[in-house]
Amino acid sequence: MKGVQDEVPEYVRGEIASVLISAEKIRERIEALGREIAEDCKGKDPLLLGILTGSFVFLSDLCREIECKHEIAFLRAKSYVGTESTGKVKLEGLESIDISGRHVIIVEDIVDTGNTLEKLLPILFEKKPASVEICTLLLKETERRTKDLSVKYTAFTIPDQFVVGYGLDYDQSMRHLPFIGIFKP
Ligand code: 5GP
Ligand code: MG
Ligand code: MG
């Protein structure tokens, strides 16, 4: 059901082609995902490791649906300029997070080429976590992802289009939109 939250506001109508996933659908899916993670993580006190900036909206909603003890930390990764991946990933903030012995769940906004996670995973494993799982809001169906990544938790699989909203940006704007929309360049 589409509500007021899924109307594309007038001031971004020139940049959004259509709503791909409504705010209501996102909410329902995150409730279910939170229950699933809570079931799997009882007694493990997992560390949800959000990748900034894109995951901040997803993680803030998701953590409130995970009814078991857990901790939250963020690190920053940057690879996109505009709608293009630069192929180079910059990571910041991992130095100050205690990973050793922890059950880590990486929380991503979107897995596209997989470059970010491919770069992050070996660096995380060097810090001797007890386990590492991947949780992503969106998994893009794309041939640009060449290596197999095992993603345990996916909220939605989407076609190979550039999307914005619910944390995802176009050059830092549109992160606040409550739905996920297809970007109109
Ligand atoms: P990957 O390293 O898997 O190619 O993607 C890393 C990052 O690129 C994502 O976390 C996200 O920040 C950005 N990205 C990839 N696809 C999209 C997209 O469709 N829309 C937006 N806004 N960002 C994307
Ligand atoms: Mg990201
Ligand atoms: Mg971005």
PDB file of N, CA and C in Angstrom, residues 68-134:
ATOM      1  N   CYS A  68      17.723  -8.608  20.955  1.00  0.00           N
ATOM      2  CA  CYS A  68      18.711  -9.328  21.755  1.00  0.00           C
ATOM      3  C   CYS A  68      19.841  -8.341  21.997  1.00  0.00           C
ATOM      4  N   LYS A  69      20.663  -8.637  22.983  1.00  0.00           N
ATOM      5  CA  LYS A  69      21.745  -7.720  23.317  1.00  0.00           C
ATOM      6  C   LYS A  69      22.718  -7.614  22.149  1.00  0.00           C
ATOM      7  N   HIS A  70      23.092  -6.410  21.779  1.00  0.00           N
ATOM      8  CA  HIS A  70      24.109  -6.256  20.737  1.00  0.00           C
ATOM      9  C   HIS A  70      24.752  -4.883  20.844  1.00  0.00           C
ATOM     10  N   GLU A  71      25.875  -4.727  20.144  1.00  0.00           N
ATOM     11  CA  GLU A  71      26.552  -3.426  20.120  1.00  0.00           C
ATOM     12  C   GLU A  71      26.612  -2.893  18.695  1.00  0.00           C
ATOM     13  N   ILE A  72      26.864  -1.596  18.583  1.00  0.00           N
ATOM     14  CA  ILE A  72      26.877  -0.938  17.269  1.00  0.00           C
ATOM     15  C   ILE A  72      28.145  -0.103  17.126  1.00  0.00           C
ATOM     16  N   ALA A  73      28.786  -0.213  15.969  1.00  0.00           N
ATOM     17  CA  ALA A  73      29.925   0.651  15.655  1.00  0.00           C
ATOM     18  C   ALA A  73      29.849   0.982  14.160  1.00  0.00           C
ATOM     19  N   PHE A  74      30.547   2.041  13.786  1.00  0.00           N
ATOM     20  CA  PHE A  74      30.534   2.453  12.375  1.00  0.00           C
ATOM     21  C   PHE A  74      31.952   2.621  11.859  1.00  0.00           C
ATOM     22  N   LEU A  75      32.157   2.303  10.602  1.00  0.00           N
ATOM     23  CA  LEU A  75      33.371   2.744   9.938  1.00  0.00           C
ATOM     24  C   LEU A  75      32.979   3.349   8.600  1.00  0.00           C
ATOM     25  N   ARG A  76      33.924   4.085   8.023  1.00  0.00           N
ATOM     26  CA  ARG A  76      33.601   4.813   6.801  1.00  0.00           C
ATOM     27  C   ARG A  76      34.266   4.161   5.599  1.00  0.00           C
ATOM     28  N   ALA A  77      33.489   4.006   4.533  1.00  0.00           N
ATOM     29  CA  ALA A  77      34.057   3.507   3.277  1.00  0.00           C
ATOM     30  C   ALA A  77      33.584   4.417   2.158  1.00  0.00           C
ATOM     31  N   LYS A  78      34.473   4.694   1.224  1.00  0.00           N
ATOM     32  CA  LYS A  78      34.093   5.585   0.134  1.00  0.00           C
ATOM     33  C   LYS A  78      34.633   5.032  -1.179  1.00  0.00           C
ATOM     34  N   SER A  79      33.758   4.895  -2.184  1.00  0.00           N
ATOM     35  CA  SER A  79      34.252   4.421  -3.480  1.00  0.00           C
ATOM     36  C   SER A  79      33.563   5.093  -4.663  1.00  0.00           C
ATOM     37  N   TYR A  80      32.383   5.682  -4.400  1.00  0.00           N
ATOM     38  CA  TYR A  80      31.614   6.240  -5.509  1.00  0.00           C
ATOM     39  C   TYR A  80      31.803   7.738  -5.655  1.00  0.00           C
ATOM     40  N   VAL A  81      31.855   8.179  -6.890  1.00  0.00           N
ATOM     41  CA  VAL A  81      31.738   9.602  -7.185  1.00  0.00           C
ATOM     42  C   VAL A  81      30.573   9.727  -8.160  1.00  0.00           C
ATOM     43  N   GLY A  82      29.537  10.473  -7.786  1.00  0.00           N
ATOM     44  CA  GLY A  82      28.339  10.552  -8.631  1.00  0.00           C
ATOM     45  C   GLY A  82      27.677   9.182  -8.704  1.00  0.00           C
ATOM     46  N   THR A  83      27.428   8.668  -9.914  1.00  0.00           N
ATOM     47  CA  THR A  83      26.786   7.357 -10.040  1.00  0.00           C
ATOM     48  C   THR A  83      27.798   6.282 -10.450  1.00  0.00           C
ATOM     49  N   GLU A  84      29.076   6.577 -10.378  1.00  0.00           N
ATOM     50  CA  GLU A  84      30.105   5.633 -10.823  1.00  0.00           C
ATOM     51  C   GLU A  84      30.993   5.177  -9.669  1.00  0.00           C
ATOM     52  N   SER A  85      31.279   3.871  -9.619  1.00  0.00           N
ATOM     53  CA  SER A  85      32.256   3.365  -8.669  1.00  0.00           C
ATOM     54  C   SER A  85      33.648   3.697  -9.200  1.00  0.00           C
ATOM     55  N   THR A  86      34.508   4.227  -8.311  1.00  0.00           N
ATOM     56  CA  THR A  86      35.871   4.555  -8.754  1.00  0.00           C
ATOM     57  C   THR A  86      36.752   3.309  -8.768  1.00  0.00           C
ATOM     58  N   GLY A  87      36.251   2.215  -8.137  1.00  0.00           N
ATOM     59  CA  GLY A  87      37.044   0.995  -8.063  1.00  0.00           C
ATOM     60  C   GLY A  87      38.026   1.007  -6.902  1.00  0.00           C
ATOM     61  N   LYS A  88      38.300   2.198  -6.363  1.00  0.00           N
ATOM     62  CA  LYS A  88      39.213   2.298  -5.212  1.00  0.00           C
ATOM     63  C   LYS A  88      38.387   2.538  -3.959  1.00  0.00           C
ATOM     64  N   VAL A  89      38.680   1.775  -2.919  1.00  0.00           N
ATOM     65  CA  VAL A  89      37.900   1.891  -1.684  1.00  0.00           C
ATOM     66  C   VAL A  89      38.768   2.449  -0.564  1.00  0.00           C
ATOM     67  N   LYS A  90      38.260   3.511   0.076  1.00  0.00           N
ATOM     68  CA  LYS A  90      38.967   4.076   1.224  1.00  0.00           C
ATOM     69  C   LYS A  90      38.225   3.707   2.502  1.00  0.00           C
ATOM     70  N   LEU A  91      38.938   3.128   3.478  1.00  0.00           N
ATOM     71  CA  LEU A  91      38.319   2.749   4.763  1.00  0.00           C
ATOM     72  C   LEU A  91      38.894   3.614   5.880  1.00  0.00           C
ATOM     73  N   GLU A  92      38.038   4.062   6.779  1.00  0.00           N
ATOM     74  CA  GLU A  92      38.490   4.862   7.921  1.00  0.00           C
ATOM     75  C   GLU A  92      37.735   4.455   9.174  1.00  0.00           C
ATOM     76  N   GLY A  93      38.428   4.422  10.304  1.00  0.00           N
ATOM     77  CA  GLY A  93      37.760   4.262  11.595  1.00  0.00           C
ATOM     78  C   GLY A  93      37.875   2.888  12.216  1.00  0.00           C
ATOM     79  N   LEU A  94      38.452   1.934  11.490  1.00  0.00           N
ATOM     80  CA  LEU A  94      38.524   0.561  11.996  1.00  0.00           C
ATOM     81  C   LEU A  94      39.505   0.440  13.174  1.00  0.00           C
ATOM     82  N   GLU A  95      40.517   1.319  13.181  1.00  0.00           N
ATOM     83  CA  GLU A  95      41.553   1.273  14.235  1.00  0.00           C
ATOM     84  C   GLU A  95      40.938   1.301  15.636  1.00  0.00           C
ATOM     85  N   SER A  96      39.859   2.077  15.786  1.00  0.00           N
ATOM     86  CA  SER A  96      39.341   2.296  17.132  1.00  0.00           C
ATOM     87  C   SER A  96      38.236   1.320  17.532  1.00  0.00           C
ATOM     88  N   ILE A  97      37.978   0.285  16.703  1.00  0.00           N
ATOM     89  CA  ILE A  97      36.911  -0.664  17.048  1.00  0.00           C
ATOM     90  C   ILE A  97      37.528  -1.998  17.460  1.00  0.00           C
ATOM     91  N   ASP A  98      37.067  -2.530  18.613  1.00  0.00           N
ATOM     92  CA  ASP A  98      37.601  -3.790  19.108  1.00  0.00           C
ATOM     93  C   ASP A  98      36.844  -4.966  18.466  1.00  0.00           C
ATOM     94  N   ILE A  99      37.521  -5.662  17.556  1.00  0.00           N
ATOM     95  CA  ILE A  99      36.893  -6.708  16.748  1.00  0.00           C
ATOM     96  C   ILE A  99      37.208  -8.107  17.299  1.00  0.00           C
ATOM     97  N   SER A 100      38.332  -8.213  17.951  1.00  0.00           N
ATOM     98  CA  SER A 100      38.840  -9.517  18.385  1.00  0.00           C
ATOM     99  C   SER A 100      37.816 -10.306  19.218  1.00  0.00           C
ATOM    100  N   GLY A 101      37.542 -11.535  18.795  1.00  0.00           N
ATOM    101  CA  GLY A 101      36.626 -12.417  19.522  1.00  0.00           C
ATOM    102  C   GLY A 101      35.150 -12.096  19.348  1.00  0.00           C
ATOM    103  N   ARG A 102      34.842 -11.076  18.554  1.00  0.00           N
ATOM    104  CA  ARG A 102      33.442 -10.649  18.416  1.00  0.00           C
ATOM    105  C   ARG A 102      32.742 -11.344  17.248  1.00  0.00           C
ATOM    106  N   HIS A 103      31.432 -11.524  17.397  1.00  0.00           N
ATOM    107  CA  HIS A 103      30.591 -11.960  16.280  1.00  0.00           C
ATOM    108  C   HIS A 103      30.166 -10.690  15.535  1.00  0.00           C
ATOM    109  N   VAL A 104      30.798 -10.463  14.395  1.00  0.00           N
ATOM    110  CA  VAL A 104      30.584  -9.206  13.671  1.00  0.00           C
ATOM    111  C   VAL A 104      29.539  -9.397  12.573  1.00  0.00           C
ATOM    112  N   ILE A 105      28.597  -8.475  12.513  1.00  0.00           N
ATOM    113  CA  ILE A 105      27.664  -8.431  11.377  1.00  0.00           C
ATOM    114  C   ILE A 105      27.892  -7.097  10.671  1.00  0.00           C
ATOM    115  N   ILE A 106      28.461  -7.174   9.462  1.00  0.00           N
ATOM    116  CA  ILE A 106      28.695  -5.964   8.680  1.00  0.00           C
ATOM    117  C   ILE A 106      27.336  -5.516   8.126  1.00  0.00           C
ATOM    118  N   VAL A 107      27.000  -4.244   8.321  1.00  0.00           N
ATOM    119  CA  VAL A 107      25.717  -3.742   7.822  1.00  0.00           C
ATOM    120  C   VAL A 107      25.973  -2.730   6.704  1.00  0.00           C
ATOM    121  N   GLU A 108      25.552  -3.094   5.506  1.00  0.00           N
ATOM    122  CA  GLU A 108      25.779  -2.285   4.307  1.00  0.00           C
ATOM    123  C   GLU A 108      24.461  -1.739   3.767  1.00  0.00           C
ATOM    124  N   ASP A 109      24.531  -0.606   3.077  1.00  0.00           N
ATOM    125  CA  ASP A 109      23.352  -0.111   2.383  1.00  0.00           C
ATOM    126  C   ASP A 109      23.095  -0.943   1.125  1.00  0.00           C
ATOM    127  N   ILE A 110      24.175  -1.189   0.357  1.00  0.00           N
ATOM    128  CA  ILE A 110      23.989  -1.895  -0.906  1.00  0.00           C
ATOM    129  C   ILE A 110      25.270  -2.628  -1.285  1.00  0.00           C
ATOM    130  N   VAL A 111      25.117  -3.839  -1.801  1.00  0.00           N
ATOM    131  CA  VAL A 111      26.254  -4.558  -2.367  1.00  0.00           C
ATOM    132  C   VAL A 111      26.091  -4.499  -3.880  1.00  0.00           C
ATOM    133  N   ASP A 112      27.050  -3.836  -4.513  1.00  0.00           N
ATOM    134  CA  ASP A 112      26.989  -3.631  -5.964  1.00  0.00           C
ATOM    135  C   ASP A 112      28.117  -4.457  -6.608  1.00  0.00           C
ATOM    136  N   THR A 113      29.275  -3.858  -6.852  1.00  0.00           N
ATOM    137  CA  THR A 113      30.387  -4.636  -7.404  1.00  0.00           C
ATOM    138  C   THR A 113      30.955  -5.608  -6.368  1.00  0.00           C
ATOM    139  N   GLY A 114      30.753  -5.311  -5.089  1.00  0.00           N
ATOM    140  CA  GLY A 114      31.331  -6.121  -4.022  1.00  0.00           C
ATOM    141  C   GLY A 114      32.736  -5.664  -3.639  1.00  0.00           C
ATOM    142  N   ASN A 115      33.250  -4.630  -4.300  1.00  0.00           N
ATOM    143  CA  ASN A 115      34.614  -4.145  -4.041  1.00  0.00           C
ATOM    144  C   ASN A 115      34.823  -3.740  -2.585  1.00  0.00           C
ATOM    145  N   THR A 116      33.853  -3.021  -2.025  1.00  0.00           N
ATOM    146  CA  THR A 116      33.995  -2.534  -0.651  1.00  0.00           C
ATOM    147  C   THR A 116      34.192  -3.711   0.302  1.00  0.00           C
ATOM    148  N   LEU A 117      33.337  -4.719   0.172  1.00  0.00           N
ATOM    149  CA  LEU A 117      33.418  -5.860   1.088  1.00  0.00           C
ATOM    150  C   LEU A 117      34.662  -6.698   0.819  1.00  0.00           C
ATOM    151  N   GLU A 118      35.035  -6.813  -0.434  1.00  0.00           N
ATOM    152  CA  GLU A 118      36.251  -7.568  -0.759  1.00  0.00           C
ATOM    153  C   GLU A 118      37.482  -6.944  -0.121  1.00  0.00           C
ATOM    154  N   LYS A 119      37.469  -5.621  -0.041  1.00  0.00           N
ATOM    155  CA  LYS A 119      38.597  -4.929   0.582  1.00  0.00           C
ATOM    156  C   LYS A 119      38.512  -5.024   2.104  1.00  0.00           C
ATOM    157  N   LEU A 120      37.297  -4.908   2.635  1.00  0.00           N
ATOM    158  CA  LEU A 120      37.111  -4.872   4.086  1.00  0.00           C
ATOM    159  C   LEU A 120      37.319  -6.241   4.749  1.00  0.00           C
ATOM    160  N   LEU A 121      36.810  -7.315   4.130  1.00  0.00           N
ATOM    161  CA  LEU A 121      36.806  -8.625   4.801  1.00  0.00           C
ATOM    162  C   LEU A 121      38.197  -9.089   5.264  1.00  0.00           C
ATOM    163  N   PRO A 122      39.222  -9.088   4.400  1.00  0.00           N
ATOM    164  CA  PRO A 122      40.540  -9.542   4.879  1.00  0.00           C
ATOM    165  C   PRO A 122      41.104  -8.677   6.004  1.00  0.00           C
ATOM    166  N   ILE A 123      40.797  -7.373   5.967  1.00  0.00           N
ATOM    167  CA  ILE A 123      41.288  -6.479   7.021  1.00  0.00           C
ATOM    168  C   ILE A 123      40.607  -6.815   8.346  1.00  0.00           C
ATOM    169  N   LEU A 124      39.307  -7.149   8.267  1.00  0.00           N
ATOM    170  CA  LEU A 124      38.562  -7.546   9.473  1.00  0.00           C
ATOM    171  C   LEU A 124      39.111  -8.856  10.041  1.00  0.00           C
ATOM    172  N   PHE A 125      39.346  -9.821   9.154  1.00  0.00           N
ATOM    173  CA  PHE A 125      39.804 -11.141   9.615  1.00  0.00           C
ATOM    174  C   PHE A 125      41.160 -11.068  10.300  1.00  0.00           C
ATOM    175  N   GLU A 126      41.993 -10.115   9.893  1.00  0.00           N
ATOM    176  CA  GLU A 126      43.282  -9.929  10.572  1.00  0.00           C
ATOM    177  C   GLU A 126      43.094  -9.604  12.047  1.00  0.00           C
ATOM    178  N   LYS A 127      41.941  -9.024  12.383  1.00  0.00           N
ATOM    179  CA  LYS A 127      41.687  -8.625  13.769  1.00  0.00           C
ATOM    180  C   LYS A 127      41.036  -9.738  14.586  1.00  0.00           C
ATOM    181  N   LYS A 128      41.000 -10.954  14.023  1.00  0.00           N
ATOM    182  CA  LYS A 128      40.550 -12.165  14.720  1.00  0.00           C
ATOM    183  C   LYS A 128      39.143 -12.105  15.338  1.00  0.00           C
ATOM    184  N   PRO A 129      38.141 -11.816  14.528  1.00  0.00           N
ATOM    185  CA  PRO A 129      36.766 -11.883  15.039  1.00  0.00           C
ATOM    186  C   PRO A 129      36.360 -13.350  15.245  1.00  0.00           C
ATOM    187  N   ALA A 130      35.325 -13.600  16.075  1.00  0.00           N
ATOM    188  CA  ALA A 130      34.825 -14.970  16.247  1.00  0.00           C
ATOM    189  C   ALA A 130      34.087 -15.406  14.984  1.00  0.00           C
ATOM    190  N   SER A 131      33.363 -14.468  14.360  1.00  0.00           N
ATOM    191  CA  SER A 131      32.671 -14.763  13.096  1.00  0.00           C
ATOM    192  C   SER A 131      32.349 -13.453  12.393  1.00  0.00           C
ATOM    193  N   VAL A 132      32.157 -13.541  11.090  1.00  0.00           N
ATOM    194  CA  VAL A 132      31.765 -12.353  10.318  1.00  0.00           C
ATOM    195  C   VAL A 132      30.629 -12.739   9.365  1.00  0.00           C
ATOM    196  N   GLU A 133      29.528 -11.990   9.431  1.00  0.00           N
ATOM    197  CA  GLU A 133      28.430 -12.165   8.488  1.00  0.00           C
ATOM    198  C   GLU A 133      28.158 -10.820   7.819  1.00  0.00           C
ATOM    199  N   ILE A 134      27.494 -10.884   6.663  1.00  0.00           N
ATOM    200  CA  ILE A 134      27.146  -9.660   5.944  1.00  0.00           C
ATOM    201  C   ILE A 134      25.632  -9.488   5.934  1.00  0.00           C
TER     202      ILE A 134
END
